CSV table of C-alpha atoms and ligand atoms in Angstrom, one decimal:
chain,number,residue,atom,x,y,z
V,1,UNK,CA,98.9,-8.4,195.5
V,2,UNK,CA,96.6,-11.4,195.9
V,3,UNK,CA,94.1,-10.7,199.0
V,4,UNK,CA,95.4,-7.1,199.9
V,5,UNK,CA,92.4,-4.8,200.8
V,6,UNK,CA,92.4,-0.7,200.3
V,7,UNK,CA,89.8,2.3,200.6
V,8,UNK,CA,90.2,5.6,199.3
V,9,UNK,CA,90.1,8.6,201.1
V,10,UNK,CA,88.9,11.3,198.3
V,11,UNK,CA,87.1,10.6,196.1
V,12,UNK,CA,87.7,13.4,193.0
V,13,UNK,CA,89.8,13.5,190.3
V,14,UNK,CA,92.7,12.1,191.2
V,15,UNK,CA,90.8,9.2,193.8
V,16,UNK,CA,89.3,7.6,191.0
V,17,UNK,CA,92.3,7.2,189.4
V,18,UNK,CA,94.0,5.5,192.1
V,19,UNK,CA,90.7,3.6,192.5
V,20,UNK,CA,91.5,2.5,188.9
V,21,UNK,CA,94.3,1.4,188.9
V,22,UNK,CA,94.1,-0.3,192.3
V,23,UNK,CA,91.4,-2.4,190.5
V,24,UNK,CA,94.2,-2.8,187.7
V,25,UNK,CA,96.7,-4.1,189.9
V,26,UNK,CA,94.1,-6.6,192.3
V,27,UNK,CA,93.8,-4.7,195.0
V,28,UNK,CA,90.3,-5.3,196.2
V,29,UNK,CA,88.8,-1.8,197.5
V,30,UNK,CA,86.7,-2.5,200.2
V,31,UNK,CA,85.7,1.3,201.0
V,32,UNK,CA,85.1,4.7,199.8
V,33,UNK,CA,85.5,7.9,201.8
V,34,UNK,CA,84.3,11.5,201.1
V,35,UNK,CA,83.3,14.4,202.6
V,36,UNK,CA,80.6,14.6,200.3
V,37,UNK,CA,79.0,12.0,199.8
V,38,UNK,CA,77.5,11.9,196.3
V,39,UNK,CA,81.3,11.6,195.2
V,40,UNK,CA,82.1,8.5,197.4
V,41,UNK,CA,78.7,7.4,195.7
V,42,UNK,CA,79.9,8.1,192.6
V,43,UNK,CA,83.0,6.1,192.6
V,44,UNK,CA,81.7,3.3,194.5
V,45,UNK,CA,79.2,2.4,191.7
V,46,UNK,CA,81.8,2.9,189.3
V,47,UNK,CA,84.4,0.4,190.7
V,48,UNK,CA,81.0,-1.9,191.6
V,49,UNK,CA,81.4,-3.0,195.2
V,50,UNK,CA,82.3,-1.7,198.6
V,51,UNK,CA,80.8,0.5,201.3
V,52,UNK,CA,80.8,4.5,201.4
V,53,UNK,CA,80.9,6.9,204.0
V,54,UNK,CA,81.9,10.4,205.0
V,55,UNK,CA,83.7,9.4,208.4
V,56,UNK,CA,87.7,8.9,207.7
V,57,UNK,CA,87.2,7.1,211.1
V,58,UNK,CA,85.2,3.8,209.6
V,59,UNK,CA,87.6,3.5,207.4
V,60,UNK,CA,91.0,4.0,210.1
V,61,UNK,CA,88.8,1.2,212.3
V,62,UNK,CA,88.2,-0.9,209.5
V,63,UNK,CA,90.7,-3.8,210.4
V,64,UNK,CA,90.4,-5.4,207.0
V,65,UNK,CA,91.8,-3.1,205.2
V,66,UNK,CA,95.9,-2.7,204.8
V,67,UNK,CA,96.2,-0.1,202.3
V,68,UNK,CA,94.8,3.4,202.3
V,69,UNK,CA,94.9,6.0,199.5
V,70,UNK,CA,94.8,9.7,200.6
V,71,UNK,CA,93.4,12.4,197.7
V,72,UNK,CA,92.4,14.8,199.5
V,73,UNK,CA,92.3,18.5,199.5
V,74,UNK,CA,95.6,19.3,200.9
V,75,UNK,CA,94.9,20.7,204.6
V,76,UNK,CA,93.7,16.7,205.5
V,77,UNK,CA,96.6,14.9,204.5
V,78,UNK,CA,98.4,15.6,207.6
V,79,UNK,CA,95.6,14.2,209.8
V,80,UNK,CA,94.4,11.7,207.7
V,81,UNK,CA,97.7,10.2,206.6
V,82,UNK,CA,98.8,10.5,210.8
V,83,UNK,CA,95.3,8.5,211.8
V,84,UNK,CA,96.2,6.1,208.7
V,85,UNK,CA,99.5,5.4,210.5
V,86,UNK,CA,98.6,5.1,213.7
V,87,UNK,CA,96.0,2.5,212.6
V,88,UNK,CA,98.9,0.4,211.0
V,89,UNK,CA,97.7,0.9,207.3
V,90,UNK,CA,100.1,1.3,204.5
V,91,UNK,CA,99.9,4.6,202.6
V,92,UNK,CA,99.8,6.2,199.0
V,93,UNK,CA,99.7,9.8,200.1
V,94,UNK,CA,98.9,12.6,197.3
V,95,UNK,CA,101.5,15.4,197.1
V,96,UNK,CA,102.1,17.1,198.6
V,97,UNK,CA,102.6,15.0,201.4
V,98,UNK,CA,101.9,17.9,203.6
V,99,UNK,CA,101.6,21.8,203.7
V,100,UNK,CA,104.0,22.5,206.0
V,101,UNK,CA,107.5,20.8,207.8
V,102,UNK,CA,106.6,20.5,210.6
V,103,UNK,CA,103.1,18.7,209.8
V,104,UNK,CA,105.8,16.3,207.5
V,105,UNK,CA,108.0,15.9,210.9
V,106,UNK,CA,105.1,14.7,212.9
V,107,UNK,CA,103.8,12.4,209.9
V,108,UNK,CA,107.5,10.5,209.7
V,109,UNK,CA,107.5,9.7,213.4
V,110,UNK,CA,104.2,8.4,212.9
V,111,UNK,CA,105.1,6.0,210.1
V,112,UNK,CA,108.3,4.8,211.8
V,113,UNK,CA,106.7,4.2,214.8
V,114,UNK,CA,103.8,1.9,213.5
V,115,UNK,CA,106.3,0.6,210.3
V,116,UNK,CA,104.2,0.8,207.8
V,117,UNK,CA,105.1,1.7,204.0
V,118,UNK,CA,104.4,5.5,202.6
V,119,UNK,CA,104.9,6.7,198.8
V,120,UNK,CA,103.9,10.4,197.9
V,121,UNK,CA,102.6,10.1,194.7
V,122,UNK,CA,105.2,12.6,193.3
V,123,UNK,CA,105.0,10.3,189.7
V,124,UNK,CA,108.2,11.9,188.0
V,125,UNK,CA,110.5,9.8,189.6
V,126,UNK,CA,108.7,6.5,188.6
V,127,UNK,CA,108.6,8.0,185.1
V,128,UNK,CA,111.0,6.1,182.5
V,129,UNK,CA,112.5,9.0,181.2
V,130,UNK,CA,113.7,10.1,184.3
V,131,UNK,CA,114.8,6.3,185.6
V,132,UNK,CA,117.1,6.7,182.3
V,133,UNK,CA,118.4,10.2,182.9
V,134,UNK,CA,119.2,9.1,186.4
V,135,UNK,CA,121.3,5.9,184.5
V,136,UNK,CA,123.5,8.4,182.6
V,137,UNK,CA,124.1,11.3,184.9
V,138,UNK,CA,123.9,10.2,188.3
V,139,UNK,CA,125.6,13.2,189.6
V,140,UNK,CA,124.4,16.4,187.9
V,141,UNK,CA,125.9,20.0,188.7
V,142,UNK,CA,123.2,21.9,187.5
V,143,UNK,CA,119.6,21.6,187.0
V,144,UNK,CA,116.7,23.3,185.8
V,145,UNK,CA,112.6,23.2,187.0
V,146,UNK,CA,109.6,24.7,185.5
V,147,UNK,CA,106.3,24.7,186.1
V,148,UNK,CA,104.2,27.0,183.4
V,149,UNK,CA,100.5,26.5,183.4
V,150,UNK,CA,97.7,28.5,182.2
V,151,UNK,CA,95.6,30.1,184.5
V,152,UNK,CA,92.9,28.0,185.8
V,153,UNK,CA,91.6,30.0,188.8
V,154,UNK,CA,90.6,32.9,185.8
V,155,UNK,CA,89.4,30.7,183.5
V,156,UNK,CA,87.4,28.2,185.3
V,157,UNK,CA,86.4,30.5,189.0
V,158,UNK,CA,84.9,28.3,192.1
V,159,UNK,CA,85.8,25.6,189.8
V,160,UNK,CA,87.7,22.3,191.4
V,161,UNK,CA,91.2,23.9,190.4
V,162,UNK,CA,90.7,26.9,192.4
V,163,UNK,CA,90.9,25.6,195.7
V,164,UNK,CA,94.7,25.1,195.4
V,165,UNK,CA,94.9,29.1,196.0
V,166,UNK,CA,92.8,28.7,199.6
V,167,UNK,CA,95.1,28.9,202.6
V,168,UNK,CA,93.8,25.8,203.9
V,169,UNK,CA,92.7,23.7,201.1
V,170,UNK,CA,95.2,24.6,198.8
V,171,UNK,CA,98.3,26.7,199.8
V,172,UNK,CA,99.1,28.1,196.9
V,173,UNK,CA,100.6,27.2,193.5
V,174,UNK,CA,104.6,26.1,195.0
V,175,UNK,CA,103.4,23.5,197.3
V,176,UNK,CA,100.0,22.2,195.5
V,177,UNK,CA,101.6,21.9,192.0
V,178,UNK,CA,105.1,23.2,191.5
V,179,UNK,CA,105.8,20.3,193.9
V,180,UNK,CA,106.0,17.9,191.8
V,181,UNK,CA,109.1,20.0,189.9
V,182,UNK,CA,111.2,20.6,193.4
V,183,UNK,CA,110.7,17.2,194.5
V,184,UNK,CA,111.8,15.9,190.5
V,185,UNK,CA,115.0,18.2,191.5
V,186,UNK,CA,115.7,16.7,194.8
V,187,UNK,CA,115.3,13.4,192.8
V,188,UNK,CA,117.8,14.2,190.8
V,189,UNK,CA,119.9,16.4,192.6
V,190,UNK,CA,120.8,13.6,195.6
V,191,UNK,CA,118.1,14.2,198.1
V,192,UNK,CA,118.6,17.3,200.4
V,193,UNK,CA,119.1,21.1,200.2
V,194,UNK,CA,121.0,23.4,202.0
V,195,UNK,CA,119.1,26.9,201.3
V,196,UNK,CA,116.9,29.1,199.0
V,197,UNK,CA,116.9,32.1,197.6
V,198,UNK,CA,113.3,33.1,195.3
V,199,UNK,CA,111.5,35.9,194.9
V,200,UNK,CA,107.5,35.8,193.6
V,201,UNK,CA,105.1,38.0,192.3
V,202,UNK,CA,101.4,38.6,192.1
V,203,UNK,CA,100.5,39.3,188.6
V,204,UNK,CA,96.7,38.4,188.2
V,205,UNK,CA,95.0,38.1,191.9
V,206,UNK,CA,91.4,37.2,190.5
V,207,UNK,CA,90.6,34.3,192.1
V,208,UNK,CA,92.9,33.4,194.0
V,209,UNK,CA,91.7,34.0,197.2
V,210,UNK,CA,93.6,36.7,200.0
V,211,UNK,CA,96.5,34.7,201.2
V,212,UNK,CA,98.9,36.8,198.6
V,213,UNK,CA,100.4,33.4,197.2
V,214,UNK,CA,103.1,34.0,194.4
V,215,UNK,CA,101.4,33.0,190.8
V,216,UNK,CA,105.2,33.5,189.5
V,217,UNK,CA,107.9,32.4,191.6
V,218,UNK,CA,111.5,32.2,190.4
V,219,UNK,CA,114.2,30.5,192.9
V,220,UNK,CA,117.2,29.0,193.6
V,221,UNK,CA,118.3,25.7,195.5
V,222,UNK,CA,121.6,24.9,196.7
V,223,UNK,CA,121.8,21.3,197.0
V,224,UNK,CA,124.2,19.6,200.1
V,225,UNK,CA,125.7,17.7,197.1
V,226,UNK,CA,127.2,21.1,195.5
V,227,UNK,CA,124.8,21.3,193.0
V,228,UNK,CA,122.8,24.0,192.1
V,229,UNK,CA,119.3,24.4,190.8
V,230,UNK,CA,116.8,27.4,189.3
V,231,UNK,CA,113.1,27.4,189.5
V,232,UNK,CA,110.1,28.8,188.0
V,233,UNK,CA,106.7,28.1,189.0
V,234,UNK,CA,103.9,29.6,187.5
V,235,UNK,CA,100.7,29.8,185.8
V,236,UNK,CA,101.3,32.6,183.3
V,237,UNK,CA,100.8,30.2,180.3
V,238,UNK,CA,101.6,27.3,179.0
V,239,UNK,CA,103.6,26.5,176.1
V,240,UNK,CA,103.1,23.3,174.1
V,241,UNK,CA,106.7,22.9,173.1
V,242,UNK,CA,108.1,22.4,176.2
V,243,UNK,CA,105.0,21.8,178.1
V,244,UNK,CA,103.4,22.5,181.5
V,245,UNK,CA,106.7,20.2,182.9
V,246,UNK,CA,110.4,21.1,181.5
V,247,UNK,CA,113.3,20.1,183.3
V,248,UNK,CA,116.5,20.2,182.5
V,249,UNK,CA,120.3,19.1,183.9
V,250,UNK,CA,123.9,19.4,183.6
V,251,UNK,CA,126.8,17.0,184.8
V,252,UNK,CA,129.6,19.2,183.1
V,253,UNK,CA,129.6,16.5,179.8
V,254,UNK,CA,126.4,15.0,179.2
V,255,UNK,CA,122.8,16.8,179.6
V,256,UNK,CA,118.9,15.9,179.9
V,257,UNK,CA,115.8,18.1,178.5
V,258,UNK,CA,112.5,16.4,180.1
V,259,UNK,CA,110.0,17.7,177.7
V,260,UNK,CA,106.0,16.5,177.3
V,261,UNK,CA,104.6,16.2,180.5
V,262,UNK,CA,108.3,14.0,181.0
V,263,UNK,CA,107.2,11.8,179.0
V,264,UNK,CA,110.4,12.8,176.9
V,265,UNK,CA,113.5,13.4,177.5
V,266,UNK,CA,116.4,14.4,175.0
V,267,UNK,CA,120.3,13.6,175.7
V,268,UNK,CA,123.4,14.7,174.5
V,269,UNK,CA,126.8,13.2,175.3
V,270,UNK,CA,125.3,10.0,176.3
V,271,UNK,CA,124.3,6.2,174.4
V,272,UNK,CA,121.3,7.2,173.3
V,273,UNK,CA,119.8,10.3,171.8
V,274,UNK,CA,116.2,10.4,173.6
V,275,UNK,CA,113.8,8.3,174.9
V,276,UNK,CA,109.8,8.8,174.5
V,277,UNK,CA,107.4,6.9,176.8
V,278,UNK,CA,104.9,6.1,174.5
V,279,UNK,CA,107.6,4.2,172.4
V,280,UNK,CA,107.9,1.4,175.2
V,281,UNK,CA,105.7,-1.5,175.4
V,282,UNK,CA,103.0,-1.0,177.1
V,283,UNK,CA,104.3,-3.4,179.8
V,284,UNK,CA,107.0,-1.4,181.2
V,285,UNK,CA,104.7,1.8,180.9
V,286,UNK,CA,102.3,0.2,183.3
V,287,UNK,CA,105.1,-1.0,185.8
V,288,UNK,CA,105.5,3.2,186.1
V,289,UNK,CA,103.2,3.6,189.2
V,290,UNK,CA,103.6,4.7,192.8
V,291,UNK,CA,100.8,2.5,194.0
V,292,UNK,CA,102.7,-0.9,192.3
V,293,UNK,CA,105.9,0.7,194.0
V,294,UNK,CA,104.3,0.9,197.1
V,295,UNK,CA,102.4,-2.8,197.1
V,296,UNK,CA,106.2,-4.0,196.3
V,297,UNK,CA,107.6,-1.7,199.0
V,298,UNK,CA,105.0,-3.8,201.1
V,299,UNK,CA,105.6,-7.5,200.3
V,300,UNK,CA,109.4,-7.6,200.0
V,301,UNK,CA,110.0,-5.1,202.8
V,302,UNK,CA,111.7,-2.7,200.7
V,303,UNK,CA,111.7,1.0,200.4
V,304,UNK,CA,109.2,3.4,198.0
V,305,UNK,CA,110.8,5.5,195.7
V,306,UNK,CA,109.0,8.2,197.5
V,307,UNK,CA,109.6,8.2,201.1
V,308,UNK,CA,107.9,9.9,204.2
V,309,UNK,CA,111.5,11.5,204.4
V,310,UNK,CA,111.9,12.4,200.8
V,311,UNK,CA,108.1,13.6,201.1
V,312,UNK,CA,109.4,16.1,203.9
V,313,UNK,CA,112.7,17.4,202.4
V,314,UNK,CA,110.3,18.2,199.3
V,315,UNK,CA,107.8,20.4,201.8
V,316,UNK,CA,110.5,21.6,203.3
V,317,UNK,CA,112.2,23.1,200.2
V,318,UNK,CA,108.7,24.5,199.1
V,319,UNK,CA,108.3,26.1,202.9
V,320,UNK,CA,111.8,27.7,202.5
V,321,UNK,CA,110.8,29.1,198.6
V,322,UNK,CA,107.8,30.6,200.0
V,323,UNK,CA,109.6,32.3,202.6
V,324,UNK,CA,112.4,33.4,200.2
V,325,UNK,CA,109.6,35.3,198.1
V,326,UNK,CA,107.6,36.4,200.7
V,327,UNK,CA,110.9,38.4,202.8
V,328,UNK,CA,113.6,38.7,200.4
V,329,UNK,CA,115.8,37.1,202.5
V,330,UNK,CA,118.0,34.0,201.8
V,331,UNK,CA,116.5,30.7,203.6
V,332,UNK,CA,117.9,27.8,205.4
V,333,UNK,CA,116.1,24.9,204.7
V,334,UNK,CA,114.5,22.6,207.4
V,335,UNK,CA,115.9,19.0,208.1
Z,401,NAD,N1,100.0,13.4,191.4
Z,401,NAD,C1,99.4,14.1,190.4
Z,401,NAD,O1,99.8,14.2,189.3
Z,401,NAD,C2,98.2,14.9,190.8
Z,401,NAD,C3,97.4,15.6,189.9
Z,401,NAD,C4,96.3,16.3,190.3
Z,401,NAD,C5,96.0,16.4,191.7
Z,401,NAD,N2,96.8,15.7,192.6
Z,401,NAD,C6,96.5,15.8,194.0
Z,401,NAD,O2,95.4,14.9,194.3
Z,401,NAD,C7,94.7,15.4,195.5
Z,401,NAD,C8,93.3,15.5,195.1
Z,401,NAD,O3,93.2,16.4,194.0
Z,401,NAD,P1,92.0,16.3,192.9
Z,401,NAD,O4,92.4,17.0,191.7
Z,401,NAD,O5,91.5,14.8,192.9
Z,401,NAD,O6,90.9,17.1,193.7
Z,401,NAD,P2,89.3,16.9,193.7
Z,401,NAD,O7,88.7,18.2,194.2
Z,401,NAD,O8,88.8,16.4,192.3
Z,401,NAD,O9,89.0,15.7,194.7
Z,401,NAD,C9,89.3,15.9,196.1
Z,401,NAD,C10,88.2,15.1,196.8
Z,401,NAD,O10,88.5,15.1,198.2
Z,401,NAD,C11,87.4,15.4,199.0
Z,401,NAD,N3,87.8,15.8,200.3
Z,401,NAD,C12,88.4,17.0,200.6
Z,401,NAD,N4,88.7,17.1,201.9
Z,401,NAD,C13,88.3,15.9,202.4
Z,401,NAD,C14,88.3,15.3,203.7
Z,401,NAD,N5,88.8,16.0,204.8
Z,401,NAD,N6,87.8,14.0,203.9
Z,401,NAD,C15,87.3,13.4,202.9
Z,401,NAD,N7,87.2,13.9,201.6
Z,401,NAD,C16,87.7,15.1,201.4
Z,401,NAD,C17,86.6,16.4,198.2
Z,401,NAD,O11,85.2,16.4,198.5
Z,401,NAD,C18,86.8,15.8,196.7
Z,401,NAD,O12,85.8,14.9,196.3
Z,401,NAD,C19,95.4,16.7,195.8
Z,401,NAD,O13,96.4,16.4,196.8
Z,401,NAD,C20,96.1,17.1,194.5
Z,401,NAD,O14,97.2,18.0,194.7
Z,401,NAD,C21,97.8,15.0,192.2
């Protein structure tokens, strides 16, 4: 969008890749924020211009700049994406949007109040595959969500992927990374649930820091549509077949597989007999990003396909499964 300013706010793995693709898109990033510094540097010299700094704050009193993009570890979304909000910036938030529902609660008043556009980048729902799926079973009965990974906190210890186990940082393996597969299955299960039952299990503690996080969760969601959903999230290995992403759903005629990262997805009872991302042009498969979503949210006034409210029904399903494991009992979820 033709003169639209951003900064990012975490500067890693996944902030360069936003910064990428902002560049892609036109978005002129005017500053570079990290709480270490060398890493802003970094990223700055890569993009080529723009100011760093390690104080959020220059960038929240930076007038110039409309657009911010949050990749943080997960503990500062909440008061990043808040001071963000309050400062009338638009947002691309990282999931998960927050740790906790009642950190998500506070961060929805704070968007409505200033009205400024949020997306969580939870990129499943952008993805083609599932825009199709959605096309031919709009109202599926049952579903399926997996998340099987290896384990990176054994292989790679102190490494950047084992700060998702730290109580702050992180907060465990459900809400850092299984995320993305609840919030796919409120995608396409029609938005909210009622409750949750799960239980989880520690089966390899090394690493993984003392908060007694579940490294193999398996659950179930009752959605208010009627539907019903199962869960696995883990990192007990990953199988190429299926993937580290399978999904899976059921409308009582027709059914979806989501396979390869969802970048396939395999029907039966319906026109066509799958559909593979890398098979589009490469057109379309650029038009699948939350940041584009959000910049069109932003000049027409529209909705992201990732909302501050679908960001908290999301936490609050994850809250609810963590509960579930952790007590045995059967959860109401939050909303
Ligand atoms: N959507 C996806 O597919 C996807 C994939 C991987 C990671 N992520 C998410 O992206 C976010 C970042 O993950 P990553 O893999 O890039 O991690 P990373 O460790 O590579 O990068 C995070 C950066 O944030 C900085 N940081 C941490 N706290 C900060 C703070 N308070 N202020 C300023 N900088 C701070 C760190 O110094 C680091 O440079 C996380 O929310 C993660 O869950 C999303």
């Amino acid at each position: 969008m033709a003169g639209m300013k951003a900064a990012v706010i975490g500067c890693g793995g996944m902030g360069s890749g936003h910064a990428a693709k902002a560049q892609d898109l036109g978005l002129e990033l005017v500053g570079f924020c990290d709480e270490i510094e060398s890493s802003a540097t970094r990223l700055r010299d890569t993009i080529g211009s723009g100011y760093i700094t390690t104080d959020s704050g220059r960038i929240m009193r930076d007038d110039s700049i409309d657009l911010v993009i949050i990749a943080t570890h997960h503990d500062a979304h909440h008061p990043l994406a808040v001071a963000a909000a309050q400062a009338g910036k638009h947002l691309l938030v990282e999931k998960p949007m927050c740790v906790t529902y009642d950190q998500a609660v506070d961060l929805a008043e704070e968007v409505e109040k200033a009205g400024v556009k949020l997306v969580v980048n939870c990129k499943f729902r952008i993805a083609p595959t599932v825009q199709k799926a959605r096309e031919f079973i709009p109202h599926p009965r049952l579903s399926h969500g997996q998340l099987a990974m290896d384990n990176y906190a054994l292989k790679e210890p102190g490494t950047s992927s084992s700060w998702l186990w730290d109580k702050d940082d992180g907060g465990g393996l459900l809400i850092s990374t299984a995320v993305h597969t609840i919030d796919l299955l409120s995608y396409l299960m029609g938005g909210a649930a009622d409750r949750v039952y799960a239980e989880g299990k520690v089966f390899d503690s090394r690493n993984k820091g003392d908060a007694g996080y579940p490294d193999a969760l398996v659950g179930t969601i009752q959605w208010q549509s009627g539907g019903l959903s199962t869960v696995i999230s883990t990192d007990q290995g990953h199988n190429p077949f299926v993937s580290k992403w399978f999904h899976q759903m059921w409308d009582g005629e027709r059914s979806a597989v989501f396979s390869k990262h969802t970048s396939r997805v395999d029907f039966s009872g319906c026109d066509i007999d799958y559909l593979e991302t890398q098979d589009l042009p490469e057109s379309e498969r650029n038009k699948a990003s939350m940041l584009l979503n959000l910049m069109e949210a932003i000049e027409t006034d529209g909705d992201t396909l990732c909302n501050v409210h679908d960001g908290a029904r999301t936490v609050a399903i994850c809250n609810a499964l963590d509960a579930a494991a952790r007590t045995g009992q059967t959860q109401k979820v939050a909303r």
